Amino acid sequence: MRKLFDFHGGIHPAEHKHLSLDGPVTEAGIPPELVLPLAQHIGAAAEPVVAVGDRVLKGQLLAEANGFVSVPLHAPSSGTVTAIEERLIAHPSGHTATCIVLATDGRDEWTTLEPTADYRALEPDALRQRIRNAGIAGMGGAGFPTAVKLSPRPGSQVQTLIINGTECEPYITADDVLMREQAAELMAGVQILRHLLQPAQTLIGVEDNKPEAIAALRAALPAAPGAEIVVFPTKYPSGGEKQLIEILTGKQVPSGGLPLDVGVICQNVGSVAAIHDAVIHGRPLISRITTVTGEAVQHPGNFRVLLGTPMSYLLARTGYRMEKNRRLIMGGPMMGFAVPDASVPIVKTTNCLLAPTEAELPTPPPAQACIRCGLCAQACPASLLPQQLFWFARGKEYDKLEQHNLFDCIECGACSWVCPSNIPLVQYYRASKAEVLQLRRDNERAEHARLRFEARQERLAREEAEKLAKRAARKQAAEMRARATVQGSEPVEDPIQAAIDRAKAKKAAQQAGADNPAGELEKLEKAVVTTRARLDTATSKLEQARAEGSDLVEALQAGVEKTRTKLAAAEAALQNFQQANTSVPAAAAAVDPAEAAIQKALQSRQAEAQLSPEDKTRDQLGKLEQRLEKSRARLADSRDSGEDPKIIDALEATVTRLEEKRAALLAELPAPEDA
Amino acid sequence: MGLLRITSPHAHGPLSTSRVMQYVLLATVPGVIALTHFFGFGTLINIAWACVVALGCESLALVLRRRPLGFYLKDCSALVTATLLAIAMPPYSPWWLIAVGIACAILLAKHLYGGLGYNPFNPAMAGYVILLISFPVQMTSWSGPRGLSEVPGLLEALQACFHPGAFDGVTMATPLDIMRQNDSLLMEDLWARTPQLGRWAGLGWEWVNLAFLAGGAWLLYQRVFTWHAPLAMLASLSLMAALFYDGGSSASGGSPLFHLLSGATMFGAFFIVTDPVTSAVSVRGRLIYGAMIGALVYTIRVRGNYPDAVAFAVLIMNLAAPLIDNYTQPRTYGHHRSGGEQ
């Protein structure tokens, strides 16, 4: 006897399984219209490969998998595609989703299938591809693509393959009858999985409330040597993947991890039977066994239903009494959800359709106060403290919720079931999970925006620093040139030394100028030359302005006049000086040539300094205006695309700053009259 | 009518809060019978009058708080508070004493904090302590048990409650008082000389405690609460008594059995400590909570000045419950031992 383990908590709700266990599985028949949602699984919706009007055969591909975590979709019967449109689907929120609508022709014509003579000859990847191409997604209710689950990370070893025949939810008997009637196929499927995964052990877990199924499995077991049937006491939710793994192996799947982290892969019996069909017969997943039960149906039972069959069609065959039924549940009473309308289709995960009467599952009364009785904590299979989570959920204390491991809640409903105050605990947890996830997304987005903003600030600072460095380098180079002309010596590295040298040179030059009329003369001559040059530029500008008919003509005119006056003054001064110094001996000859050179260099630099500020400012102004233009454009872009307010604020600040700078530069510039 | 759309689970278990409260009320029956047998009708009258006052106070609070009366009254929590406080009070208490106690319990300790489920203190014990501090004389006048003194009849009992001036009852020191005040006699001699002491503990009191134990055991069987808190309390109380038994000398605090069957030990363990609202929630938390109450009960009984210690011990630990909860979060499935700190 294998050692069994127990999981914490769990409950024993009334089973009501006998309701649907009277007869064998019945064919539900071919409804006139099949509605096939493109997403019947977890992952990306399938991509249609047929068009409206196409005639399709049973088993033909209708939509192909769209990415790794996705499965294809096949035609459950032959007929014509009449629409690919939004239809109401089985979803707790009453969503619509894109569906392929198929008008059946009743001929049920198969497409050509590709059976496998010997799957052992297939490479594991080819086998996986076959399972994937058959469109199989976890049929226990979760709908996770089976082929993905069967693709362990390279290097990870599958210790235990668990076949889940627990079916712990009340009312549901679909897996029970499948095990009873298709035990041989199931065992063949188990062999395929064992071939694919090479597990050290294979355990088929069944609750002890299904003696017939266990007997059937035992009878078929010789077909799967190496597999072991493990029967364990009935308790809800033993069939939860994590709980079943703990019961059979004593190991717990790490929080946020996968069963494979403890060397386990779990497969539902329905999925295993579908794998058998897909590999051996080449048949895609186009139908499933669905339990129709509850006291509002007169003939409950299990049906083999084509995917896409409207629930109303199925219910009509079971003597559904609509007037007695207030909620129609897809799945079981613990984890199933109420569908918005009976027209929604059966999908790959529809293991049960529960139509209870009001007496059977009464509308919940209003919740009373939580008295913290702790029954929920005793029932919780994840060892959470539901009463504390409830408290934090009401207070929207998200950090506390995470600290109390809200995300380890499997939403099995055991806490709500035991709650004496009728508090819909699971509903609170679902809402809180959604809120926490939303909060995380918001935080991520804000963080992203912050990083972008900081990166931009850094880039601007870097550019500014580079500009300053370049400017400094240019300045230094110019100084070195100046020194080189004076001394012809090695360049001076130290800017302070350079400044001192400059000051000394200046002083020397002044002294030289004072007792050296030749220097003064040169100065005056230079002044005349520069003023003339300015006059020339001003005049040419004026002419240009006149040619263009610019508004600035008058201003420029005034400027030219002024420069002309200045030139006259300079010329007069030069003349005066020349007259005054004619008697002076040819002092220039006596002047030290080095002193003269210094003088010259200084004068050229002074001239440059005199000349440039305005032009420099103009140059700066031009660049600034370009930047301003760019910033404004970015700001407008950001506003249009609704970027993070922080970025918009930053951009606004930049624009304002640039505008201020421009205003300052404009003020610095001499008024046009002075130009 | 469209289909009803509610989220799972759709099924619900049989238990309801009103049922839990009714179970608790039912479980007090053996204890109340024992009290009535040994001390007369006083306790029954206490309970009846307390329930009337409690329903009045509860209704008043609900009206003031604009809550639907019927929905909240039917949870029976006010009746439980009233019954527990009435049992804890001395029989033949005057009507006004009971009324003040209940008003404090329901209005102050319960509704001022937000009503059922939100009260940090056990309302019955809060009411009891307010009375004990405000009216020590009335609150420490326990009549003698049957066999030692005359037990008043029903009429006298009614008179004691509603016409207190005309009632002249016999009050006696309780066994716990006797034990605390003893500083000269060996345990053996104390037992030999004191008529109030019975086989293991106080005459009558031992049976009262056993009756409450029976009621508590039934609640445990009905899974209304878990064994952790009450058993931890009884165990730590016994341990303390054993540690300081001192071989039965005159300095002894009394034997473990004496403490287990004296005063409000069993009543406290199964009806007060188990109050879910004000206790710790996790299994480990409840063990700590119960054990601390047991230790405090012993300490206050032996070293303090009040007739019994359960109320004080419970109120102190009520304050500590959130802190205990904070440090005793159970290990969630798939997490390491460090629990929530990971």
Tab-separated table of N, CA and C in Angstrom, chain B residues 43-91:
chain	number	residue	atom	x	y	z
B	43	THR	N	-29.030	32.749	39.481
B	43	THR	CA	-28.399	32.783	38.166
B	43	THR	C	-29.443	32.827	37.054
B	44	LEU	N	-30.507	32.028	37.227
B	44	LEU	CA	-31.555	32.010	36.195
B	44	LEU	C	-32.187	33.382	36.049
B	45	ILE	N	-32.457	34.017	37.194
B	45	ILE	CA	-33.057	35.359	37.128
B	45	ILE	C	-32.068	36.337	36.510
B	46	ASN	N	-30.783	36.204	36.886
B	46	ASN	CA	-29.756	37.030	36.254
B	46	ASN	C	-29.857	36.928	34.731
B	47	ILE	N	-29.898	35.673	34.249
B	47	ILE	CA	-29.871	35.446	32.802
B	47	ILE	C	-31.111	36.040	32.146
B	48	ALA	N	-32.274	35.769	32.734
B	48	ALA	CA	-33.515	36.244	32.123
B	48	ALA	C	-33.513	37.769	32.032
B	49	TRP	N	-33.182	38.403	33.127
B	49	TRP	CA	-33.208	39.874	33.145
B	49	TRP	C	-32.121	40.440	32.221
B	50	ALA	N	-30.956	39.810	32.228
B	50	ALA	CA	-29.864	40.272	31.379
B	50	ALA	C	-30.254	40.186	29.902
B	51	CYS	N	-30.956	39.108	29.533
B	51	CYS	CA	-31.360	38.961	28.129
B	51	CYS	C	-32.324	40.063	27.716
B	52	VAL	N	-33.258	40.378	28.608
B	52	VAL	CA	-34.215	41.447	28.298
B	52	VAL	C	-33.469	42.767	28.079
B	53	VAL	N	-32.571	43.094	29.018
B	53	VAL	CA	-31.821	44.348	28.903
B	53	VAL	C	-30.960	44.341	27.640
B	54	ALA	N	-30.352	43.180	27.375
B	54	ALA	CA	-29.456	43.091	26.224
B	54	ALA	C	-30.203	43.335	24.925
B	55	LEU	N	-31.383	42.729	24.788
B	55	LEU	CA	-32.147	42.934	23.557
B	55	LEU	C	-32.521	44.404	23.409
B	56	GLY	N	-32.873	45.028	24.553
B	56	GLY	CA	-33.206	46.459	24.521
B	56	GLY	C	-32.002	47.284	24.088
B	57	CYS	N	-30.858	47.034	24.689
B	57	CYS	CA	-29.645	47.798	24.355
B	57	CYS	C	-29.247	47.573	22.907
B	58	GLU	N	-29.297	46.313	22.471
B	58	GLU	CA	-28.916	45.974	21.102
B	58	GLU	C	-29.832	46.714	20.115
B	59	SER	N	-31.139	46.686	20.405
B	59	SER	CA	-32.082	47.355	19.510
B	59	SER	C	-31.794	48.848	19.468
B	60	LEU	N	-31.564	49.421	20.635
B	60	LEU	CA	-31.286	50.857	20.710
B	60	LEU	C	-30.062	51.186	19.846
B	61	ALA	N	-29.002	50.390	20.034
B	61	ALA	CA	-27.767	50.646	19.286
B	61	ALA	C	-28.012	50.508	17.791
B	62	LEU	N	-28.775	49.488	17.416
B	62	LEU	CA	-29.023	49.262	15.986
B	62	LEU	C	-29.849	50.395	15.393
B	63	VAL	N	-30.841	50.862	16.184
B	63	VAL	CA	-31.658	51.973	15.692
B	63	VAL	C	-30.782	53.210	15.515
B	64	LEU	N	-29.934	53.479	16.532
B	64	LEU	CA	-29.062	54.655	16.445
B	64	LEU	C	-28.101	54.537	15.268
B	65	ARG	N	-27.663	53.315	14.999
B	65	ARG	CA	-26.711	53.113	13.908
B	65	ARG	C	-27.411	52.868	12.575
B	66	ARG	N	-28.732	52.979	12.578
B	66	ARG	CA	-29.542	52.795	11.363
B	66	ARG	C	-29.250	51.461	10.691
B	67	ARG	N	-29.314	50.409	11.479
B	67	ARG	CA	-29.153	49.068	10.942
B	67	ARG	C	-30.490	48.351	11.023
B	68	PRO	N	-30.737	47.413	10.076
B	68	PRO	CA	-31.999	46.668	10.149
B	68	PRO	C	-32.046	45.835	11.427
B	69	LEU	N	-33.102	46.004	12.209
B	69	LEU	CA	-33.206	45.350	13.520
B	69	LEU	C	-33.250	43.832	13.421
B	70	GLY	N	-34.200	43.347	12.620
B	70	GLY	CA	-34.451	41.905	12.568
B	70	GLY	C	-33.214	41.132	12.164
B	71	PHE	N	-32.538	41.622	11.114
B	71	PHE	CA	-31.391	40.922	10.562
B	71	PHE	C	-30.295	40.761	11.602
B	72	TYR	N	-30.051	41.830	12.368
B	72	TYR	CA	-28.953	41.764	13.334
B	72	TYR	C	-29.345	41.094	14.643
B	73	LEU	N	-30.621	41.253	15.023
B	73	LEU	CA	-31.032	40.621	16.284
B	73	LEU	C	-31.002	39.112	16.161
B	74	LYS	N	-31.267	38.632	14.943
B	74	LYS	CA	-31.397	37.181	14.822
B	74	LYS	C	-30.037	36.467	14.875
B	75	ASP	N	-28.923	37.249	14.880
B	75	ASP	CA	-27.637	36.553	15.019
B	75	ASP	C	-27.394	36.088	16.459
B	76	CYS	N	-28.269	36.501	17.389
B	76	CYS	CA	-28.262	36.003	18.777
B	76	CYS	C	-27.006	36.386	19.562
B	77	SER	N	-26.170	37.243	18.995
B	77	SER	CA	-24.921	37.541	19.698
B	77	SER	C	-25.187	38.319	20.990
B	78	ALA	N	-26.229	39.153	20.998
B	78	ALA	CA	-26.546	39.906	22.219
B	78	ALA	C	-26.968	38.955	23.328
B	79	LEU	N	-27.724	37.926	22.972
B	79	LEU	CA	-28.179	36.964	23.987
B	79	LEU	C	-26.986	36.213	24.576
B	80	VAL	N	-26.015	35.893	23.712
B	80	VAL	CA	-24.835	35.191	24.216
B	80	VAL	C	-24.082	36.071	25.202
B	81	THR	N	-23.851	37.333	24.812
B	81	THR	CA	-23.158	38.255	25.713
B	81	THR	C	-23.888	38.349	27.052
B	82	ALA	N	-25.222	38.509	26.967
B	82	ALA	CA	-26.021	38.673	28.189
B	82	ALA	C	-25.918	37.437	29.060
B	83	THR	N	-26.060	36.268	28.459
B	83	THR	CA	-26.027	35.026	29.227
B	83	THR	C	-24.672	34.843	29.911
B	84	LEU	N	-23.596	35.090	29.152
B	84	LEU	CA	-22.270	34.884	29.729
B	84	LEU	C	-22.009	35.840	30.885
B	85	LEU	N	-22.405	37.103	30.693
B	85	LEU	CA	-22.186	38.068	31.780
B	85	LEU	C	-23.048	37.704	32.998
B	86	ALA	N	-24.294	37.291	32.731
B	86	ALA	CA	-25.202	36.944	33.829
B	86	ALA	C	-24.674	35.762	34.629
B	87	ILE	N	-24.067	34.796	33.920
B	87	ILE	CA	-23.504	33.637	34.615
B	87	ILE	C	-22.314	34.059	35.483
B	88	ALA	N	-21.522	35.010	34.956
B	88	ALA	CA	-20.326	35.431	35.677
B	88	ALA	C	-20.667	36.256	36.915
B	89	MET	N	-21.850	36.893	36.919
B	89	MET	CA	-22.194	37.767	38.048
B	89	MET	C	-22.704	36.939	39.220
B	90	PRO	N	-22.529	37.468	40.450
B	90	PRO	CA	-23.035	36.728	41.613
B	90	PRO	C	-24.550	36.592	41.519
B	91	PRO	N	-25.091	35.458	41.916
B	91	PRO	CA	-26.545	35.328	41.944
B	91	PRO	C	-27.125	36.341	42.937
